[in-house]
Amino acid sequence: MTKKGLTKYLSIGAVTTAALFLAACSNQKSTTSAKNSKTEITMWHAMNGAQQKNLKQLTNKFEKENPNIKVKLENQGNYPQLQGKITSRI
């Protein structure tokens, strides 16, 4: 894979990550019972090596800052496999 191709896939992964984190951080008011409940989101990704390590660190930081949200990271292999899974689910 070329450097340009890798940069493209990493950018896609970063945008996907940011979108999921922003979606989880809504500004809606909630009731007391909703504040006490835990929300779990699943994030599919195709990051490996250093990128996966960094993603886990960012996820841990996010969960510490948002104790009512649990992020379940699921590696889907590589970007074509991830895209295929997303497409089949749509």
Coordinates of N, CA and C in Angstrom, one line a residue:
M1 N 0.8 -1.2 0.0 CA 0.0 0.0 0.0 C 0.9 1.2 0.0
T2 N 0.5 2.2 -0.8 CA 1.3 3.4 -0.9 C 1.0 4.3 0.3
K3 N 1.9 5.3 0.5 CA 1.8 6.2 1.6 C 0.5 7.0 1.5
K4 N 0.1 7.4 0.3 CA -1.1 8.1 0.0 C -2.3 7.3 0.3
G5 N -2.3 6.0 0.0 CA -3.4 5.1 0.2 C -3.6 4.9 1.7
L6 N -2.5 4.7 2.4 CA -2.5 4.5 3.9 C -3.1 5.8 4.6
T7 N -2.6 7.0 4.1 CA -3.1 8.2 4.7 C -4.6 8.3 4.5
K8 N -5.1 7.9 3.3 CA -6.5 8.0 3.0 C -7.3 7.1 4.0
Y9 N -6.9 5.9 4.2 CA -7.6 5.0 5.1 C -7.5 5.4 6.5
L10 N -6.4 6.0 7.0 CA -6.3 6.5 8.3 C -7.2 7.7 8.5
S11 N -7.3 8.5 7.5 CA -8.2 9.7 7.5 C -9.6 9.2 7.7
I12 N -10.0 8.2 6.9 CA -11.4 7.7 7.0 C -11.6 7.1 8.4
G13 N -10.7 6.4 8.9 CA -10.8 5.9 10.3 C -10.9 7.0 11.3
A14 N -10.1 8.1 11.2 CA -10.2 9.2 12.1 C -11.5 9.9 12.1
V15 N -12.0 10.1 10.9 CA -13.3 10.7 10.7 C -14.5 9.9 11.3
T16 N -14.4 8.6 11.1 CA -15.4 7.7 11.6 C -15.3 7.7 13.1
T17 N -14.1 7.7 13.7 CA -14.0 7.7 15.1 C -14.6 9.0 15.7
A18 N -14.2 10.1 15.1 CA -14.7 11.4 15.6 C -16.3 11.5 15.5
A19 N -16.8 11.0 14.4 CA -18.3 11.0 14.3 C -19.0 10.2 15.3
L20 N -18.4 9.0 15.6 CA -19.0 8.2 16.7 C -18.9 8.8 18.1
F21 N -17.8 9.4 18.4 CA -17.6 10.1 19.6 C -18.5 11.3 19.7
L22 N -18.7 12.1 18.7 CA -19.6 13.2 18.7 C -21.0 12.8 18.9
A23 N -21.4 11.7 18.2 CA -22.8 11.2 18.3 C -23.1 10.7 19.8
A24 N -22.0 10.2 20.4 CA -22.2 9.7 21.8 C -22.3 10.8 22.8
C25 N -21.8 12.0 22.4 CA -21.8 13.1 23.3 C -22.9 14.1 23.0
S26 N -24.1 13.7 23.1 CA -25.2 14.6 22.7 C -25.4 15.6 23.9
N27 N -26.0 16.7 23.6 CA -26.3 17.8 24.5 C -27.7 17.8 25.1
Q28 N -28.3 16.6 25.0 CA -29.7 16.5 25.4 C -29.8 16.4 26.9
K29 N -30.9 16.9 27.5 CA -31.1 16.8 28.9 C -31.6 15.4 29.2
S30 N -31.3 14.8 30.3 CA -31.7 13.4 30.6 C -32.3 13.4 32.0
T31 N -33.1 12.4 32.2 CA -33.7 12.2 33.6 C -32.6 11.5 34.5
T32 N -32.9 11.5 35.7 CA -32.0 10.9 36.7 C -31.7 9.5 36.4
S33 N -32.8 8.7 36.0 CA -32.6 7.3 35.7 C -31.8 7.1 34.5
A34 N -31.9 8.0 33.5 CA -31.1 7.9 32.3 C -29.6 8.2 32.6
K35 N -29.4 9.1 33.5 CA -28.0 9.4 33.9 C -27.3 8.3 34.6
N36 N -28.1 7.4 35.3 CA -27.5 6.3 36.0 C -27.4 5.1 35.1
S37 N -28.0 5.1 33.9 CA -27.9 3.9 33.0 C -26.6 4.0 32.2
K38 N -26.1 2.9 31.8 CA -24.9 2.8 31.0 C -25.2 2.5 29.5
T39 N -24.7 3.3 28.6 CA -24.9 3.2 27.2 C -23.7 2.5 26.6
E40 N -23.9 1.5 25.8 CA -22.8 0.8 25.1 C -22.9 1.1 23.6
I41 N -21.8 1.5 23.0 CA -21.8 1.6 21.6 C -20.7 0.7 21.0
T42 N -20.9 0.2 19.9 CA -19.9 -0.7 19.2 C -19.3 0.1 18.1
M43 N -18.0 0.1 18.0 CA -17.3 0.8 16.9 C -16.5 -0.2 16.1
W44 N -16.9 -0.4 14.9 CA -16.2 -1.2 14.0 C -15.0 -0.4 13.5
H45 N -13.9 -1.0 13.3 CA -12.7 -0.4 12.8 C -11.8 -1.4 12.1
A46 N -10.8 -0.9 11.4 CA -9.8 -1.7 10.7 C -8.4 -1.3 11.0
M47 N -8.2 -0.7 12.2 CA -6.9 -0.3 12.5 C -6.1 -1.4 13.2
N48 N -4.8 -1.4 12.9 CA -4.0 -2.4 13.5 C -2.7 -1.8 14.0
G49 N -1.9 -2.4 14.7 CA -0.6 -1.9 15.2 C -0.7 -0.7 16.0
A50 N 0.1 0.3 15.7 CA 0.1 1.6 16.4 C -1.2 2.3 16.4
Q51 N -1.9 2.3 15.2 CA -3.2 2.9 15.1 C -4.2 2.3 16.1
Q52 N -4.2 1.0 16.2 CA -5.2 0.3 17.1 C -4.8 0.6 18.5
K53 N -3.5 0.7 18.9 CA -3.1 1.0 20.2 C -3.6 2.5 20.6
N54 N -3.4 3.4 19.6 CA -3.8 4.8 19.9 C -5.3 4.9 20.0
L55 N -6.1 4.1 19.2 CA -7.5 4.1 19.2 C -8.0 3.6 20.6
K56 N -7.3 2.6 21.1 CA -7.7 2.1 22.5 C -7.4 3.1 23.5
Q57 N -6.3 3.8 23.4 CA -6.0 4.9 24.4 C -7.0 6.0 24.3
L58 N -7.4 6.4 23.1 CA -8.4 7.4 23.0 C -9.8 7.0 23.5
T59 N -10.1 5.7 23.3 CA -11.3 5.1 23.8 C -11.3 5.1 25.3
N60 N -10.2 4.7 25.9 CA -10.1 4.7 27.4 C -10.3 6.1 28.0
K61 N -9.7 7.1 27.3 CA -9.8 8.5 27.8 C -11.3 8.9 27.7
F62 N -11.9 8.6 26.5 CA -13.3 9.0 26.3 C -14.2 8.3 27.4
E63 N -14.0 7.0 27.7 CA -14.8 6.4 28.7 C -14.6 6.9 30.1
K64 N -13.4 7.4 30.4 CA -13.1 8.0 31.7 C -13.8 9.3 31.8
E65 N -13.9 10.1 30.7 CA -14.5 11.4 30.7 C -16.1 11.2 30.6
N66 N -16.5 10.1 30.2 CA -18.0 9.8 30.0 C -18.3 8.4 30.6
P67 N -18.3 8.4 32.0 CA -18.4 7.1 32.7 C -19.7 6.3 32.4
N68 N -20.7 6.9 31.8 CA -22.0 6.2 31.5 C -22.0 5.7 30.1
I69 N -20.9 5.8 29.4 CA -20.8 5.3 28.0 C -19.6 4.3 27.9
K70 N -19.9 3.1 27.4 CA -19.0 2.0 27.2 C -18.8 1.9 25.7
V71 N -17.6 1.9 25.2 CA -17.3 1.8 23.8 C -16.7 0.4 23.6
K72 N -17.3 -0.4 22.8 CA -16.8 -1.8 22.4 C -16.2 -1.7 21.1
L73 N -14.8 -1.8 21.0 CA -14.1 -1.8 19.7 C -14.1 -3.1 19.1
E74 N -14.5 -3.2 17.8 CA -14.4 -4.5 17.1 C -13.6 -4.3 15.8
N75 N -12.5 -5.0 15.8 CA -11.6 -4.9 14.6 C -12.2 -5.8 13.5
Q76 N -12.4 -5.3 12.3 CA -13.0 -6.0 11.2 C -12.0 -6.5 10.2
G77 N -10.7 -6.5 10.6 CA -9.7 -7.0 9.7 C -9.0 -5.9 8.9
N78 N -9.4 -5.6 7.7 CA -8.8 -4.5 6.9 C -9.9 -3.6 6.4
Y79 N -9.5 -2.5 5.7 CA -10.5 -1.6 5.3 C -11.5 -2.1 4.3
P80 N -11.0 -2.9 3.3 CA -12.0 -3.5 2.4 C -13.0 -4.4 3.1
Q81 N -12.6 -5.1 4.1 CA -13.5 -6.0 4.8 C -14.5 -5.1 5.6
L82 N -14.0 -4.1 6.3 CA -14.8 -3.2 7.0 C -15.9 -2.5 6.1
Q83 N -15.4 -2.0 4.9 CA -16.3 -1.4 4.0 C -17.4 -2.4 3.5
G84 N -17.0 -3.7 3.3 CA -18.0 -4.7 2.9 C -19.0 -4.9 4.0
K85 N -18.6 -5.0 5.2 CA -19.5 -5.2 6.3 C -20.5 -4.0 6.5
I86 N -19.9 -2.8 6.4 CA -20.8 -1.6 6.5 C -21.8 -1.6 5.4
T87 N -21.4 -1.9 4.2 CA -22.3 -1.9 3.0 C -23.3 -3.0 3.1
S88 N -23.0 -4.1 3.6 CA -24.0 -5.2 3.7 C -25.0 -4.9 4.8
R89 N -24.6 -4.2 5.9 CA -25.5 -3.8 6.9 C -26.5 -2.7 6.5
I90 N -26.0 -1.9 5.6 CA -26.9 -0.8 5.1 C -28.0 -1.3 4.3

